[in-house]
Amino acid sequence: MFPIYKKELQSFFYTPFAYAMAALFMLLFTLPLASAISHLENSNTLPFSFTEMFYSVILYFIFLLPILTMRTFADERKNGTEVLLMTSPVSVAKIVIAKFLANLTVYLFMLVCTLFFPLITAIKGEVVVSQLICAYIGIFCWGAMYIALGMLISSFTENSIIAAIIGEVVMFILLFVDNFANSGFISQFPKLQSVLYSFAAQPRFAYFSEGFIRLSDLVFFGSAVIVLLAWTYISIEKRRWNRG
């Protein structure tokens, strides 16, 4: 499993891809902060919270994470290397886990790059460390779930661009499941509303962004990752058997 994990990381870090993603990631963090500073009036003090920053930029991540995961399996099929991968002594389950961990490592690298902002803020102002830690845990869990979803979508096609577009559409829809569940029409059906709301990740992330860690939220994100990776395994294994 480790050789596949290492190969995936090399495909990211031996090219400008990971660094371009990290730069774009940091740009997304810079925009709300720069906007807040530009609106300062008659004061040298900026009321600012990193939890608010995480919550405000989460929509932009919807367009970023599918780009990270789009090549996971789609490029293997397109380049004809999927056959070599499937005939290797490594099981399909280990291949899926190795690719997931590689994507998660790149995502973690991008998060580490954003530590620049709280460090500068701590020098010039004050940082509530407990809320900052909760926000990072929340954005990590949220990202892990959407990375697993992006990998599942990538396993369905050999075109990485299509995988990215479908991923963005699906993730965008899931982002607003809670709003749809709270709509006037759905609220007429309490049971359906409860079912839809149970799949909403946004309210769970909101608790992290406010500085709270709930076991139920950790279980939700962990279970979602496991289920999505299991579906990815089934998708790859089914295609493996179809090849004979």
Coordinates of N, CA, C and O in Angstrom, one line a residue, residues 119-225:
L119 N -0.7 32.8 12.8 CA 0.6 33.2 13.4 C 0.8 34.7 13.4 O 1.2 35.3 14.3
I120 N 0.5 35.3 12.2 CA 0.7 36.7 12.0 C -0.3 37.5 12.9 O 0.0 38.5 13.6
T121 N -1.6 36.9 13.0 CA -2.6 37.5 13.9 C -2.2 37.5 15.3 O -2.4 38.4 16.1
A122 N -1.6 36.4 15.8 CA -1.1 36.3 17.2 C -0.1 37.3 17.5 O 0.0 37.8 18.6
I123 N 0.8 37.7 16.5 CA 1.8 38.7 16.7 C 1.2 40.0 16.9 O 1.6 40.8 17.7
K124 N 0.2 40.4 16.0 CA -0.4 41.7 16.0 C -1.6 41.8 16.8 O -2.1 42.9 17.1
G125 N -2.2 40.7 17.2 CA -3.5 40.8 18.0 C -3.6 39.6 18.9 O -2.7 39.2 19.6
E126 N -4.8 39.0 18.9 CA -5.1 37.9 19.8 C -5.9 36.9 19.1 O -6.8 37.1 18.3
V127 N -5.5 35.6 19.3 CA -6.1 34.4 18.7 C -6.7 33.6 19.8 O -6.0 33.2 20.8
V128 N -8.0 33.2 19.7 CA -8.6 32.3 20.6 C -8.2 30.9 20.1 O -8.8 30.3 19.2
V129 N -7.3 30.3 20.8 CA -6.7 29.0 20.4 C -7.7 27.9 20.3 O -7.7 27.1 19.4
S130 N -8.5 27.8 21.3 CA -9.5 26.7 21.4 C -10.4 26.7 20.2 O -10.7 25.7 19.6
Q131 N -10.9 27.9 19.8 CA -11.8 28.0 18.7 C -11.1 27.8 17.4 O -11.6 27.2 16.4
L132 N -9.8 28.2 17.3 CA -9.0 27.9 16.1 C -8.8 26.4 15.9 O -8.9 25.9 14.8
I133 N -8.5 25.7 17.0 CA -8.3 24.3 16.9 C -9.6 23.6 16.4 O -9.5 22.7 15.5
C134 N -10.7 24.0 17.0 CA -12.0 23.4 16.6 C -12.3 23.7 15.1 O -12.8 22.8 14.4
A135 N -12.0 24.9 14.7 CA -12.2 25.2 13.3 C -11.4 24.4 12.3 O -11.9 23.9 11.3
Y136 N -10.1 24.2 12.7 CA -9.2 23.3 11.8 C -9.7 21.9 11.8 O -9.6 21.2 10.8
I137 N -10.1 21.4 13.0 CA -10.6 20.0 13.0 C -11.8 19.9 12.2 O -12.0 18.9 11.4
G138 N -12.7 20.9 12.2 CA -14.0 20.8 11.5 C -13.7 20.9 10.0 O -14.3 20.1 9.2
I139 N -12.8 21.8 9.5 CA -12.5 21.9 8.1 C -11.8 20.7 7.6 O -11.9 20.3 6.4
F140 N -11.0 20.0 8.5 CA -10.3 18.8 8.1 C -11.3 17.7 7.9 O -11.2 16.9 6.9
C141 N -12.2 17.5 8.8 CA -13.2 16.5 8.7 C -14.1 16.7 7.5 O -14.5 15.7 6.7
W142 N -14.5 17.9 7.3 CA -15.4 18.3 6.2 C -14.7 18.0 4.8 O -15.2 17.4 3.9
G143 N -13.4 18.3 4.8 CA -12.6 18.1 3.6 C -12.4 16.6 3.3 O -12.4 16.2 2.2
A144 N -12.2 15.8 4.4 CA -12.0 14.4 4.2 C -13.2 13.7 3.6 O -13.1 12.9 2.7
M145 N -14.4 14.2 4.0 CA -15.6 13.6 3.5 C -15.8 13.9 2.0 O -16.1 13.1 1.2
Y146 N -15.5 15.2 1.6 CA -15.7 15.6 0.2 C -14.6 15.0 -0.6 O -14.8 14.8 -1.8
I147 N -13.4 14.7 -0.1 CA -12.3 14.1 -0.8 C -12.8 12.6 -1.2 O -12.6 12.2 -2.3
A148 N -13.4 11.9 -0.2 CA -13.9 10.6 -0.4 C -15.0 10.6 -1.5 O -15.1 9.7 -2.3
L149 N -15.8 11.6 -1.4 CA -16.9 11.8 -2.4 C -16.3 12.0 -3.8 O -16.8 11.4 -4.8
G150 N -15.3 12.9 -3.9 CA -14.7 13.2 -5.2 C -14.0 11.9 -5.8 O -14.0 11.7 -7.0
M151 N -13.4 11.1 -4.9 CA -12.8 9.8 -5.4 C -13.8 8.9 -5.9 O -13.6 8.2 -7.0
L152 N -15.0 8.8 -5.3 CA -16.1 8.0 -5.8 C -16.5 8.4 -7.2 O -16.7 7.6 -8.1
I153 N -16.7 9.7 -7.4 CA -17.1 10.2 -8.7 C -16.0 10.0 -9.7 O -16.3 9.6 -10.8
S154 N -14.8 10.1 -9.3 CA -13.7 9.9 -10.3 C -13.6 8.4 -10.7 O -13.1 8.1 -11.8
S155 N -14.1 7.5 -9.9 CA -14.1 6.1 -10.2 C -15.1 5.7 -11.3 O -15.1 4.6 -11.8
F156 N -16.0 6.6 -11.6 CA -17.1 6.4 -12.5 C -16.8 6.7 -14.0 O -17.5 6.3 -14.9
T157 N -15.7 7.5 -14.2 CA -15.4 8.0 -15.5 C -13.9 8.0 -15.8 O -13.1 7.9 -14.9
E158 N -13.6 8.1 -17.1 CA -12.2 8.1 -17.5 C -11.8 9.6 -17.8 O -10.6 9.8 -18.2
N159 N -12.7 10.5 -17.8 CA -12.4 11.9 -18.1 C -12.4 12.7 -16.8 O -13.4 12.9 -16.1
S160 N -11.2 13.2 -16.5 CA -11.0 13.9 -15.2 C -11.8 15.2 -15.2 O -12.2 15.6 -14.1
I161 N -12.0 15.9 -16.3 CA -12.7 17.1 -16.4 C -14.2 16.9 -16.0 O -14.8 17.6 -15.2
I162 N -14.7 15.8 -16.6 CA -16.1 15.4 -16.3 C -16.2 15.1 -14.8 O -17.2 15.5 -14.1
A163 N -15.2 14.4 -14.2 CA -15.3 14.0 -12.8 C -15.3 15.3 -12.0 O -16.0 15.3 -10.9
A164 N -14.5 16.3 -12.4 CA -14.4 17.6 -11.6 C -15.8 18.3 -11.7 O -16.3 18.8 -10.7
I165 N -16.4 18.3 -12.9 CA -17.6 19.1 -13.0 C -18.8 18.4 -12.2 O -19.5 19.0 -11.5
I166 N -18.9 17.1 -12.4 CA -19.9 16.3 -11.6 C -19.7 16.5 -10.1 O -20.6 16.7 -9.3
G167 N -18.4 16.4 -9.7 CA -18.1 16.6 -8.3 C -18.5 17.9 -7.8 O -19.1 18.0 -6.7
E168 N -18.3 19.0 -8.5 CA -18.6 20.3 -8.1 C -20.2 20.4 -8.0 O -20.7 21.0 -7.0
V169 N -20.9 19.9 -8.9 CA -22.3 19.9 -8.9 C -22.9 19.2 -7.7 O -23.7 19.7 -7.0
V170 N -22.4 18.0 -7.5 CA -22.9 17.1 -6.4 C -22.6 17.8 -5.0 O -23.4 17.9 -4.1
M171 N -21.3 18.3 -4.9 CA -20.9 18.9 -3.6 C -21.7 20.2 -3.4 O -22.0 20.5 -2.2
F172 N -22.0 20.9 -4.4 CA -22.7 22.2 -4.3 C -24.2 21.9 -3.8 O -24.7 22.6 -3.0
I173 N -24.7 20.8 -4.4 CA -26.1 20.4 -3.9 C -26.1 20.0 -2.5 O -27.0 20.4 -1.7
L174 N -25.1 19.2 -2.1 CA -25.0 18.7 -0.7 C -24.8 19.9 0.3 O -25.2 19.8 1.4
L175 N -24.1 20.9 -0.2 CA -23.9 22.0 0.7 C -25.1 22.7 1.1 O -25.2 23.3 2.2
F176 N -26.2 22.6 0.3 CA -27.4 23.3 0.6 C -28.6 22.4 1.0 O -29.7 22.8 0.8
V177 N -28.2 21.2 1.4 CA -29.3 20.2 1.8 C -30.1 20.7 3.0 O -31.3 20.6 3.0
D178 N -29.4 21.4 3.9 CA -30.1 21.9 5.1 C -31.0 23.0 4.7 O -32.1 23.1 5.3
N179 N -30.6 23.9 3.8 CA -31.6 24.9 3.4 C -32.8 24.4 2.7 O -33.9 24.9 2.9
F180 N -32.6 23.3 1.9 CA -33.7 22.7 1.2 C -34.6 22.0 2.2 O -35.8 22.1 2.1
A181 N -34.0 21.4 3.2 CA -34.8 20.7 4.3 C -35.6 21.7 5.1 O -36.7 21.4 5.5
N182 N -35.1 22.9 5.2 CA -35.9 23.9 6.0 C -36.8 24.8 5.1 O -37.4 25.7 5.6
S183 N -36.9 24.4 3.8 CA -37.8 25.2 3.0 C -39.3 25.0 3.4 O -39.6 24.0 4.0
G184 N -40.1 25.9 2.9 CA -41.5 25.8 3.3 C -42.2 24.5 2.8 O -43.0 24.0 3.6
F185 N -41.9 24.1 1.6 CA -42.5 22.9 1.1 C -42.1 21.6 1.9 O -43.0 20.8 2.3
I186 N -40.8 21.5 2.1 CA -40.3 20.3 2.8 C -40.8 20.3 4.3 O -41.0 19.2 4.9
S187 N -40.9 21.4 4.9 CA -41.3 21.5 6.3 C -42.7 21.0 6.5 O -43.0 20.7 7.7
Q188 N -43.5 20.8 5.4 CA -44.8 20.2 5.6 C -44.7 18.7 5.8 O -45.7 18.1 6.2
F189 N -43.5 18.1 5.6 CA -43.3 16.7 5.7 C -42.2 16.5 6.8 O -41.0 16.3 6.4
P190 N -42.5 16.4 8.0 CA -41.5 16.4 9.1 C -40.6 15.2 9.0 O -39.4 15.3 9.2
K191 N -41.1 14.0 8.6 CA -40.2 12.9 8.5 C -39.2 13.0 7.4 O -38.0 12.7 7.5
L192 N -39.7 13.5 6.2 CA -38.8 13.7 5.1 C -37.7 14.8 5.5 O -36.6 14.7 5.1
Q193 N -38.2 15.8 6.1 CA -37.3 16.9 6.6 C -36.2 16.4 7.5 O -35.0 16.7 7.4
S194 N -36.6 15.5 8.4 CA -35.7 14.9 9.4 C -34.6 14.0 8.6 O -33.4 14.1 9.0
V195 N -35.1 13.3 7.6 CA -34.1 12.4 6.8 C -33.2 13.3 6.1 O -31.9 13.0 6.1
L196 N -33.6 14.3 5.4 CA -32.8 15.2 4.6 C -31.8 15.9 5.6 O -30.6 16.1 5.2
Y197 N -32.3 16.4 6.7 CA -31.4 17.1 7.6 C -30.3 16.2 8.2 O -29.2 16.7 8.5
S198 N -30.6 14.9 8.3 CA -29.6 14.0 8.8 C -28.4 13.9 7.9 O -27.3 13.4 8.3
F199 N -28.6 14.2 6.6 CA -27.5 14.1 5.6 C -26.8 15.4 5.5 O -25.8 15.5 4.7
A200 N -27.2 16.5 6.1 CA -26.6 17.8 6.0 C -25.3 17.9 6.7 O -25.3 17.7 8.0
A201 N -24.2 18.3 6.0 CA -22.9 18.4 6.7 C -22.7 19.9 7.1 O -21.9 20.1 8.1
Q202 N -23.4 20.8 6.5 CA -23.1 22.2 6.8 C -23.4 22.6 8.2 O -22.6 23.2 8.9
P203 N -24.6 22.2 8.8 CA -24.9 22.5 10.2 C -23.9 21.9 11.2 O -23.5 22.5 12.2
R204 N -23.4 20.7 10.8 CA -22.4 20.1 11.7 C -21.0 20.8 11.6 O -20.4 21.0 12.7
F205 N -20.7 21.3 10.4 CA -19.5 22.1 10.4 C -19.6 23.4 11.1 O -18.6 23.9 11.7
A206 N -20.8 23.9 11.1 CA -21.1 25.2 11.8 C -20.7 25.1 13.3 O -20.2 26.0 13.9
Y207 N -21.0 23.9 13.9 CA -20.6 23.8 15.3 C -19.1 23.8 15.5 O -18.6 24.4 16.5
F208 N -18.4 23.2 14.6 CA -16.9 23.3 14.7 C -16.5 24.8 14.5 O -15.6 25.2 15.3
S209 N -17.0 25.5 13.6 CA -16.6 26.8 13.3 C -17.0 27.8 14.5 O -16.4 28.8 14.6
E210 N -17.9 27.4 15.3 CA -18.2 28.1 16.5 C -17.4 27.7 17.7 O -17.6 28.3 18.8
G211 N -16.6 26.7 17.6 CA -15.7 26.3 18.7 C -16.2 25.2 19.5 O -15.7 25.0 20.6
F212 N -17.1 24.3 18.9 CA -17.6 23.2 19.6 C -17.2 21.9 18.9 O -17.3 21.8 17.7
I213 N -16.9 20.9 19.7 CA -16.6 19.6 19.1 C -17.6 18.6 19.7 O -17.6 18.4 20.9
R214 N -18.5 18.0 18.9 CA -19.5 17.1 19.3 C -19.1 15.7 18.8 O -18.8 15.6 17.6
L215 N -19.3 14.7 19.6 CA -19.0 13.3 19.2 C -19.9 12.9 18.0 O -19.4 12.2 17.1
S216 N -21.1 13.3 18.0 CA -22.1 13.0 16.9 C -21.6 13.5 15.6 O -21.7 12.8 14.6
D217 N -21.0 14.7 15.6 CA -20.5 15.3 14.4 C -19.2 14.5 13.9 O -19.1 14.3 12.7
L218 N -18.4 14.1 14.8 CA -17.2 13.3 14.4 C -17.6 12.0 13.8 O -17.0 11.5 12.8
V219 N -18.6 11.4 14.5 CA -19.1 10.1 14.0 C -19.7 10.2 12.6 O -19.6 9.4 11.7
F220 N -20.5 11.3 12.4 CA -21.1 11.6 11.1 C -20.0 11.7 10.0 O -20.1 11.0 8.9
F221 N -19.0 12.5 10.2 CA -18.0 12.7 9.1 C -17.2 11.4 8.9 O -16.9 11.0 7.8
G222 N -16.9 10.7 10.1 CA -16.1 9.4 10.0 C -16.9 8.4 9.2 O -16.4 7.6 8.4
S223 N -18.2 8.3 9.5 CA -19.1 7.3 8.9 C -19.2 7.6 7.4 O -19.2 6.7 6.6
A224 N -19.4 8.9 7.1 CA -19.5 9.3 5.7 C -18.3 8.9 4.9 O -18.4 8.4 3.7
V225 N -17.1 9.1 5.4 CA -15.8 8.8 4.8 C -15.8 7.3 4.5 O -15.5 6.8 3.4

